[in-house]
Short mmCIF file of C-alpha atoms and ligand atoms in Angstrom, two decimals:
data_model
loop_
_atom_site.label_atom_id
_atom_site.label_comp_id
_atom_site.label_asym_id
_atom_site.label_seq_id
_atom_site.Cartn_x
_atom_site.Cartn_y
_atom_site.Cartn_z
CA MET R 1 -54.46 8.85 -33.20
CA ALA R 2 -56.53 8.46 -36.69
CA SER R 3 -56.31 5.07 -38.17
CA PRO R 4 -54.01 5.01 -41.43
CA LYS R 5 -55.65 5.85 -44.81
CA GLN R 6 -56.86 2.47 -46.33
CA THR R 7 -55.60 2.88 -49.80
CA GLY R 8 -53.15 0.35 -50.70
CA LEU R 9 -53.56 -3.33 -51.58
CA THR R 10 -55.45 -5.85 -49.49
CA LEU R 11 -53.49 -8.85 -48.49
CA ALA R 12 -55.26 -12.02 -47.35
CA ILE R 13 -53.34 -14.90 -45.49
CA ILE R 14 -54.99 -18.15 -45.78
CA GLY R 15 -53.71 -20.29 -43.17
CA CYS R 16 -51.79 -17.71 -40.80
CA GLY R 17 -49.83 -20.27 -38.55
CA VAL R 18 -46.20 -20.12 -37.51
CA MET R 19 -44.56 -18.95 -40.99
CA CYS R 20 -47.02 -16.63 -42.22
CA SER R 21 -47.38 -14.80 -38.60
CA SER R 22 -43.49 -14.03 -39.02
CA ILE R 23 -44.19 -12.72 -42.44
CA LEU R 24 -47.06 -10.73 -41.36
CA GLU R 25 -45.05 -9.24 -38.51
CA GLY R 26 -42.28 -8.15 -41.04
CA VAL R 27 -44.78 -6.80 -43.71
CA LEU R 28 -46.72 -4.93 -41.13
CA ALA R 29 -43.58 -3.26 -39.72
CA SER R 30 -42.49 -2.20 -43.10
CA THR R 31 -45.95 -0.75 -43.82
CA THR R 32 -45.85 1.27 -40.52
CA LYS R 33 -42.37 2.40 -41.53
CA GLN R 34 -43.72 3.43 -44.94
CA GLU R 35 -46.69 5.40 -43.45
CA SER R 36 -44.38 7.18 -40.92
CA ALA R 37 -42.14 8.40 -43.74
CA GLY R 38 -45.19 9.87 -45.43
CA THR R 39 -45.28 7.21 -48.17
CA GLU R 40 -48.46 5.54 -49.17
CA PRO R 41 -47.94 1.99 -48.37
CA LEU R 42 -48.25 -0.72 -51.09
CA ILE R 43 -50.29 -3.02 -48.83
CA SER R 44 -52.70 -1.28 -46.18
CA ASN R 45 -55.23 -3.99 -45.47
CA PHE R 46 -54.68 -7.34 -43.93
CA VAL R 47 -57.03 -10.23 -43.55
CA ALA R 48 -55.98 -13.77 -42.07
CA THR R 49 -57.75 -17.11 -41.62
CA VAL R 50 -57.17 -19.98 -39.62
CA GLN R 51 -58.86 -23.18 -38.45
CA SER R 52 -59.56 -23.15 -34.64
CA SER R 53 -60.67 -20.50 -32.10
CA GLY R 54 -57.41 -20.83 -30.35
CA SER R 55 -55.45 -19.60 -33.15
CA VAL R 56 -58.00 -16.54 -33.74
CA GLU R 57 -57.22 -15.78 -29.91
CA ARG R 58 -53.36 -15.85 -30.69
CA LEU R 59 -53.60 -13.73 -33.95
CA LYS R 60 -55.69 -11.17 -32.27
CA LYS R 61 -53.12 -11.04 -29.37
CA GLN R 62 -50.14 -10.95 -31.46
CA PHE R 63 -51.86 -8.53 -33.89
CA PRO R 64 -54.11 -6.33 -31.94
CA SER R 65 -54.70 -3.64 -34.51
CA ARG R 66 -54.84 -3.75 -38.44
CA LEU R 67 -55.61 -7.43 -38.94
CA LYS R 68 -58.89 -8.74 -39.75
CA VAL R 69 -59.14 -12.33 -38.38
CA ILE R 70 -61.67 -14.76 -39.89
CA GLN R 71 -62.16 -18.38 -38.61
CA GLY R 72 -62.53 -20.71 -41.49
CA GLY R 73 -63.76 -17.83 -43.93
CA ASN R 74 -61.40 -18.48 -46.79
CA VAL R 75 -63.47 -17.55 -49.78
CA GLN R 76 -64.45 -14.33 -48.10
CA ALA R 77 -60.87 -13.28 -47.39
CA MET R 78 -59.98 -14.24 -50.93
CA GLU R 79 -62.86 -12.14 -52.13
CA GLU R 80 -61.99 -9.08 -50.07
CA ALA R 81 -58.39 -9.48 -51.06
CA ASP R 82 -56.13 -8.33 -54.27
CA ILE R 83 -53.17 -10.74 -52.98
CA ILE R 84 -53.68 -13.88 -51.23
CA MET R 85 -50.90 -15.78 -49.41
CA LEU R 86 -51.26 -19.49 -48.88
CA GLY R 87 -50.03 -20.80 -45.74
CA CYS R 88 -51.79 -23.85 -44.49
CA LYS R 89 -49.99 -27.26 -44.62
CA PRO R 90 -49.11 -28.58 -48.35
CA TYR R 91 -51.53 -31.66 -47.60
CA MET R 92 -54.45 -29.22 -47.01
CA ALA R 93 -54.00 -27.27 -50.54
CA GLN R 94 -56.37 -29.29 -52.48
CA ALA R 95 -59.19 -28.78 -49.84
CA VAL R 96 -58.61 -24.93 -49.41
CA LEU R 97 -58.15 -24.17 -53.21
CA GLY R 98 -60.82 -26.92 -54.45
CA ALA R 99 -63.72 -25.39 -52.02
CA PRO R 100 -66.70 -23.92 -53.93
CA GLY R 101 -66.25 -19.97 -54.79
CA VAL R 102 -62.44 -20.25 -54.83
CA ARG R 103 -61.97 -19.82 -58.46
CA GLU R 104 -64.37 -17.13 -58.86
CA ALA R 105 -62.78 -15.26 -56.00
CA LEU R 106 -59.43 -15.60 -57.19
CA ARG R 107 -59.96 -14.64 -60.84
CA GLY R 108 -57.21 -12.14 -62.06
CA LYS R 109 -55.76 -11.80 -58.59
CA PHE R 110 -52.37 -13.11 -57.33
CA LEU R 111 -51.80 -16.12 -55.28
CA ILE R 112 -48.49 -16.52 -53.49
CA SER R 113 -47.75 -19.94 -52.00
CA VAL R 114 -45.20 -20.49 -49.39
CA LEU R 115 -46.11 -24.25 -49.29
CA VAL R 116 -43.13 -26.54 -49.43
CA GLY R 117 -42.97 -29.05 -52.35
CA THR R 118 -45.91 -27.69 -54.12
CA THR R 119 -45.57 -26.17 -57.75
CA PRO R 120 -47.39 -23.76 -59.48
CA ASP R 121 -49.03 -26.29 -61.61
CA LYS R 122 -50.16 -28.56 -58.69
CA LEU R 123 -51.87 -25.40 -57.03
CA HIS R 124 -53.35 -24.31 -60.63
CA ASP R 125 -54.93 -28.19 -60.61
CA CYS R 126 -56.22 -27.73 -57.08
CA ILE R 127 -58.30 -24.48 -58.25
CA TYR R 128 -59.18 -25.37 -61.87
CA ALA R 129 -58.76 -29.13 -62.44
CA ASN R 130 -62.69 -29.60 -62.25
CA LYS R 131 -63.58 -28.74 -65.80
CA ALA R 132 -67.37 -28.02 -65.00
CA ASN R 133 -66.60 -24.43 -64.91
CA ASN R 134 -66.51 -21.60 -67.46
CA LEU R 135 -62.94 -20.36 -67.10
CA SER R 136 -60.80 -21.27 -69.89
CA GLY R 137 -58.22 -18.72 -70.88
CA PRO R 138 -55.17 -17.21 -69.10
CA ASP R 139 -57.29 -14.15 -68.20
CA ASP R 140 -59.64 -16.11 -66.28
CA PHE R 141 -57.07 -17.56 -64.17
CA CYS R 142 -55.10 -16.31 -61.19
CA TYR R 143 -51.57 -15.56 -61.16
CA ILE R 144 -49.56 -18.14 -59.21
CA ARG R 145 -46.07 -17.77 -57.65
CA ARG R 146 -44.34 -19.80 -55.11
CA ALA R 147 -41.77 -18.64 -52.55
CA LEU R 148 -39.99 -20.43 -49.83
CA PRO R 149 -39.02 -18.39 -46.76
CA ASN R 150 -36.39 -19.85 -44.40
CA LEU R 151 -36.46 -20.35 -40.71
CA ALA R 152 -34.77 -16.96 -39.98
CA ALA R 153 -37.99 -15.27 -41.30
CA SER R 154 -39.15 -14.22 -37.64
CA LEU R 155 -35.64 -12.47 -37.32
CA GLY R 156 -36.04 -10.70 -40.58
CA GLU R 157 -33.30 -12.65 -41.92
CA SER R 158 -34.75 -14.83 -44.40
CA ALA R 159 -32.99 -15.82 -47.68
CA THR R 160 -36.43 -16.28 -49.43
CA VAL R 161 -36.46 -18.21 -52.70
CA ALA R 162 -38.97 -17.34 -55.14
CA GLN R 163 -39.98 -18.89 -58.52
CA ALA R 164 -40.00 -16.42 -61.56
CA SER R 165 -42.68 -18.33 -63.50
CA GLY R 166 -46.04 -19.35 -62.87
CA SER R 167 -48.26 -22.18 -63.93
CA ALA R 168 -48.20 -23.67 -67.49
CA ALA R 169 -51.91 -22.17 -67.74
CA GLU R 170 -50.59 -18.87 -67.55
CA GLN R 171 -48.96 -19.16 -70.88
CA GLY R 172 -45.79 -17.10 -69.87
CA LYS R 173 -47.85 -13.87 -69.00
CA PRO R 174 -45.65 -11.64 -67.03
CA LEU R 175 -46.81 -10.66 -63.45
CA PRO R 176 -48.36 -7.34 -63.47
CA GLU R 177 -46.07 -4.60 -62.14
CA HIS R 178 -48.11 -4.01 -58.81
CA PHE R 179 -48.10 -7.70 -58.10
CA GLN R 180 -44.31 -8.05 -58.50
CA ALA R 181 -43.71 -4.87 -56.59
CA ALA R 182 -45.85 -6.40 -53.61
CA MET R 183 -44.00 -9.73 -54.05
CA ASP R 184 -40.62 -8.01 -53.60
CA PHE R 185 -42.02 -5.80 -50.84
CA ILE R 186 -43.36 -8.97 -48.76
CA PHE R 187 -40.29 -10.86 -48.70
CA THR R 188 -37.85 -7.93 -48.35
CA SER R 189 -39.77 -7.16 -45.22
CA ILE R 190 -38.48 -10.49 -43.82
CA GLY R 191 -34.94 -10.58 -45.31
CA LYS R 192 -33.74 -10.93 -48.83
CA ILE R 193 -35.58 -12.38 -51.92
CA HIS R 194 -33.82 -14.47 -54.73
CA ILE R 195 -35.93 -14.78 -57.82
CA VAL R 196 -35.06 -17.85 -59.70
CA PRO R 197 -36.33 -20.00 -62.90
CA GLY R 198 -38.73 -22.81 -62.17
CA ASP R 199 -36.13 -25.41 -62.74
CA LEU R 200 -33.73 -23.99 -60.45
CA TYR R 201 -36.13 -23.58 -57.52
CA ASP R 202 -35.47 -26.81 -55.65
CA ILE R 203 -31.70 -26.40 -55.63
CA ALA R 204 -32.07 -22.71 -54.62
CA GLY R 205 -34.49 -23.73 -51.91
CA ILE R 206 -32.18 -26.56 -50.78
CA LEU R 207 -29.37 -23.68 -50.00
CA SER R 208 -31.89 -21.52 -48.32
CA GLY R 209 -33.48 -23.66 -45.98
CA PRO R 210 -31.74 -27.26 -45.46
CA GLY R 211 -28.27 -25.69 -46.43
CA ALA R 212 -28.47 -23.34 -43.56
CA VAL R 213 -29.37 -26.18 -41.48
CA PHE R 214 -26.34 -28.35 -42.79
CA THR R 215 -23.83 -25.75 -41.54
CA THR R 216 -25.03 -26.59 -37.89
CA VAL R 217 -23.16 -29.95 -38.25
CA ALA R 218 -19.93 -27.88 -38.84
CA VAL R 219 -20.78 -25.51 -35.91
CA ASP R 220 -21.64 -28.62 -33.71
CA GLY R 221 -18.26 -30.19 -34.59
CA MET R 222 -16.17 -27.09 -33.90
CA MET R 223 -18.03 -26.63 -30.55
CA ASP R 224 -17.16 -30.08 -29.68
CA GLY R 225 -13.53 -29.42 -30.50
CA ALA R 226 -13.55 -26.01 -28.49
CA VAL R 227 -15.09 -27.90 -25.47
CA GLN R 228 -12.41 -30.66 -25.69
CA GLN R 229 -9.69 -27.82 -25.38
CA GLY R 230 -11.37 -26.24 -22.45
CA LEU R 231 -13.77 -23.56 -23.61
CA LYS R 232 -17.31 -23.46 -22.35
CA ARG R 233 -19.96 -24.71 -25.04
CA ILE R 234 -21.97 -21.40 -24.51
CA GLU R 235 -18.87 -19.20 -25.19
CA ALA R 236 -17.90 -21.27 -28.15
CA LYS R 237 -21.40 -20.82 -29.51
CA LYS R 238 -21.13 -17.18 -29.14
CA ILE R 239 -18.00 -16.80 -30.69
CA LEU R 240 -18.92 -18.93 -33.63
CA ALA R 241 -22.22 -17.20 -34.27
CA GLN R 242 -20.42 -13.89 -34.56
CA ALA R 243 -17.74 -15.42 -36.61
CA LEU R 244 -20.45 -16.64 -39.04
CA ARG R 245 -22.04 -13.38 -39.16
CA GLY R 246 -18.73 -11.89 -40.22
CA LEU R 247 -18.27 -14.60 -42.81
CA ALA R 248 -21.51 -13.92 -44.24
CA ALA R 249 -20.75 -10.22 -44.66
CA ILE R 250 -17.69 -11.01 -46.38
CA LEU R 251 -19.19 -13.43 -48.83
CA GLU R 252 -22.03 -10.87 -49.41
CA ASP R 253 -19.02 -8.45 -50.22
CA GLY R 254 -18.04 -10.40 -53.11
CA GLN R 255 -15.23 -12.48 -51.74
CA HIS R 256 -14.72 -15.96 -53.25
CA PRO R 257 -14.75 -18.80 -50.36
CA ALA R 258 -11.50 -20.20 -52.06
CA VAL R 259 -9.85 -16.82 -52.15
CA LEU R 260 -10.79 -16.32 -48.43
CA ARG R 261 -9.16 -19.59 -47.40
CA GLU R 262 -5.84 -18.91 -49.38
CA SER R 263 -5.63 -15.52 -48.08
CA ALA R 264 -6.30 -16.90 -44.32
CA SER R 265 -3.66 -19.68 -44.89
CA SER R 266 0.01 -18.60 -43.64
CA PRO R 267 2.99 -20.92 -44.22
CA ARG R 268 3.05 -23.38 -41.59
CA GLY R 269 0.14 -21.76 -39.91
CA VAL R 270 -2.98 -23.10 -38.00
CA THR R 271 -5.67 -22.34 -40.64
CA ILE R 272 -3.75 -24.65 -43.18
CA GLU R 273 -3.54 -27.21 -40.62
CA GLY R 274 -7.10 -27.36 -39.88
CA LEU R 275 -8.29 -26.84 -43.79
CA LEU R 276 -5.95 -29.90 -44.69
CA SER R 277 -7.53 -31.86 -41.94
CA LEU R 278 -10.79 -31.28 -43.24
CA GLU R 279 -9.91 -32.00 -46.87
CA GLU R 280 -8.49 -35.56 -45.29
CA ASP R 281 -12.05 -36.30 -44.15
CA ARG R 282 -13.79 -35.13 -47.38
CA VAL R 283 -15.72 -32.76 -45.70
CA ARG R 284 -16.19 -30.61 -49.05
CA HIS R 285 -17.37 -33.58 -51.04
CA ALA R 286 -19.63 -34.58 -47.94
CA TYR R 287 -21.43 -30.97 -48.22
CA SER R 288 -21.79 -31.07 -52.12
CA LYS R 289 -23.09 -34.64 -51.79
CA ALA R 290 -25.57 -33.90 -49.20
CA THR R 291 -26.77 -30.71 -51.29
CA ILE R 292 -27.34 -32.89 -54.45
CA ARG R 293 -29.01 -35.61 -52.50
CA ALA R 294 -31.34 -33.22 -50.78
CA THR R 295 -32.28 -31.69 -54.12
CA GLU R 296 -32.95 -34.83 -55.65
CA ARG R 297 -35.28 -35.77 -52.84
CA SER R 298 -36.94 -32.36 -53.26
CA LEU R 299 -37.55 -32.92 -56.71
CA ASN R 300 -38.96 -36.38 -56.50
CA MET R 301 -41.49 -35.44 -53.72
N1 NAP Y 1 -42.22 -23.24 -40.82
C1 NAP Y 1 -41.33 -23.17 -41.33
O1 NAP Y 1 -40.07 -22.88 -41.33
C2 NAP Y 1 -41.62 -23.05 -43.08
C3 NAP Y 1 -40.43 -22.77 -44.01
C4 NAP Y 1 -40.96 -22.73 -45.23
C5 NAP Y 1 -42.13 -22.80 -45.49
N2 NAP Y 1 -42.81 -23.48 -44.69
C6 NAP Y 1 -44.66 -23.47 -45.12
O2 NAP Y 1 -45.51 -22.97 -44.60
C7 NAP Y 1 -46.49 -23.58 -44.30
C8 NAP Y 1 -47.19 -23.37 -43.04
O3 NAP Y 1 -46.24 -23.96 -42.11
P1 NAP Y 1 -46.37 -23.43 -40.57
O4 NAP Y 1 -45.26 -24.22 -39.82
O5 NAP Y 1 -46.55 -21.94 -40.43
O6 NAP Y 1 -47.67 -24.43 -40.12
P2 NAP Y 1 -48.79 -24.09 -38.98
O7 NAP Y 1 -48.17 -23.26 -37.95
O8 NAP Y 1 -49.43 -25.56 -38.81
O9 NAP Y 1 -49.55 -23.07 -40.03
C9 NAP Y 1 -50.93 -23.56 -40.73
C10 NAP Y 1 -52.01 -22.62 -40.42
O10 NAP Y 1 -52.92 -23.18 -41.49
C11 NAP Y 1 -54.42 -23.06 -40.72
N3 NAP Y 1 -55.15 -24.02 -41.34
C12 NAP Y 1 -55.51 -25.26 -41.29
N4 NAP Y 1 -56.59 -25.61 -41.88
C13 NAP Y 1 -57.11 -24.50 -42.48
C14 NAP Y 1 -58.05 -24.11 -43.38
N5 NAP Y 1 -59.08 -25.20 -43.83
N6 NAP Y 1 -58.32 -22.84 -43.92
C15 NAP Y 1 -57.66 -21.81 -43.31
N7 NAP Y 1 -56.73 -22.15 -42.54
C16 NAP Y 1 -56.29 -23.45 -42.23
C17 NAP Y 1 -53.94 -23.35 -39.34
O11 NAP Y 1 -54.95 -23.00 -38.25
P3 NAP Y 1 -55.09 -23.67 -36.97
O12 NAP Y 1 -54.05 -23.21 -36.34
O13 NAP Y 1 -56.45 -22.92 -36.47
O14 NAP Y 1 -55.33 -25.17 -37.00
C18 NAP Y 1 -52.68 -22.75 -38.99
O15 NAP Y 1 -52.74 -21.50 -38.49
C19 NAP Y 1 -46.27 -25.09 -44.66
O16 NAP Y 1 -47.09 -25.16 -45.95
C20 NAP Y 1 -44.91 -25.22 -44.91
O17 NAP Y 1 -44.51 -26.04 -46.05
C21 NAP Y 1 -42.89 -23.52 -43.54
#
C-alpha cells in the first residue's frame, strides 16, 4: 500500500515516555481514521525523541511505521516540527529547553507541555531567560500552552485540562487557529479536553487527575462492605465499575448529583439509609477538604 500523502503539520514529541506514547497512540489512530475517511489529516508527520537506546527500541516496536525516532536529537526534532509536545519529566525542562539552538528552532511555533506543575511562564523562562539573544518581542517567541492528561489517556478516556492562555510574554496574543485546532485534535484523540483560564488550571487539574483517584477510596470502602456481606471482591469491583460508568453517563447528561440522590431515595428505603450513614461520617466534607488541600498543594509546588 502506498504511504499516505505527507501534507499535514508535523508533531515532535520531546521525551516520548509512558504518557506521550499513550497520546501518540491516540493521535495516530485518529489520523488514520481521517485518512480512511478521505479527509486530509491535520497532523501527518510524527517525530519523537528519547534519551536511551532501550526506549528507541520500545518506540520502534510500538510504532513500526510513521514515527521517526531520534535518540537525544531534541533540536533536530524541534526544527522539523510545527508543533512540539514536551513530555520529559518536569525537572528536565530547564536542560531540554535551555539547550543551544532551542529558541531558534521554536521561533513562531507551538509548544504544548504536559509537564505537571510547570507554568507557561516557567517554560518561557527556560527557553528565553538568558538575555544574551536577539529575541525581544512576542513575534519572536513560541506559543506555549500546557495540558494535563490523566491516567485514562491510554484507554482513550482522559479528561484533559488545558490552559487557555500562554506565558505573560505572549502578551495575550491568541493562539493561531491551526494550532488551536491541532491541540483540540490531539487531546480529543485520547478523550475529552476542558480548556480553562490560567487561575483555574490547578483546581481543574486536581479534579481530572487526583480527583478521579480520590474516588477509589469510596470504591474500596464499598468493596469492603460488599465482601463483608458475602460478595466476592472481583464481582463487587465489576459491578461497581459498571455502576460508575452509568453514573458518569447520567452526570454528563446534565443531571445534578443532589437531584440524583433525592430521586434515588425512597421513604424508609435503602439508599437514604446509606446516604445518612455517609453524612454522619462527614464524607462529603472529607472530599471537598481533600480537593481544596490538593489544590493548595498544587499551587504551592
Ligand atoms: N504518567 C502520567 O500519568 C502523567 C499524567 C499527567 C502528566 N504527566 C507528565 O508527563 C511527563 C512524562 O511522564 P511519564 O510518566 O511519561 O515519564 P517517562 O515515561 O519517564 O517519560 C519521560 C521520557 O523523557 C525521555 N527523556 C529523558 N531525558 C530526555 C532528554 N534529555 N531529551 C529527550 N527525552 C528525554 C525519557 O527517555 P528514556 O526513556 O530513554 O529515558 C522518557 O522517554 C511528566 O512531566 C509528567 O509530569 C504524566
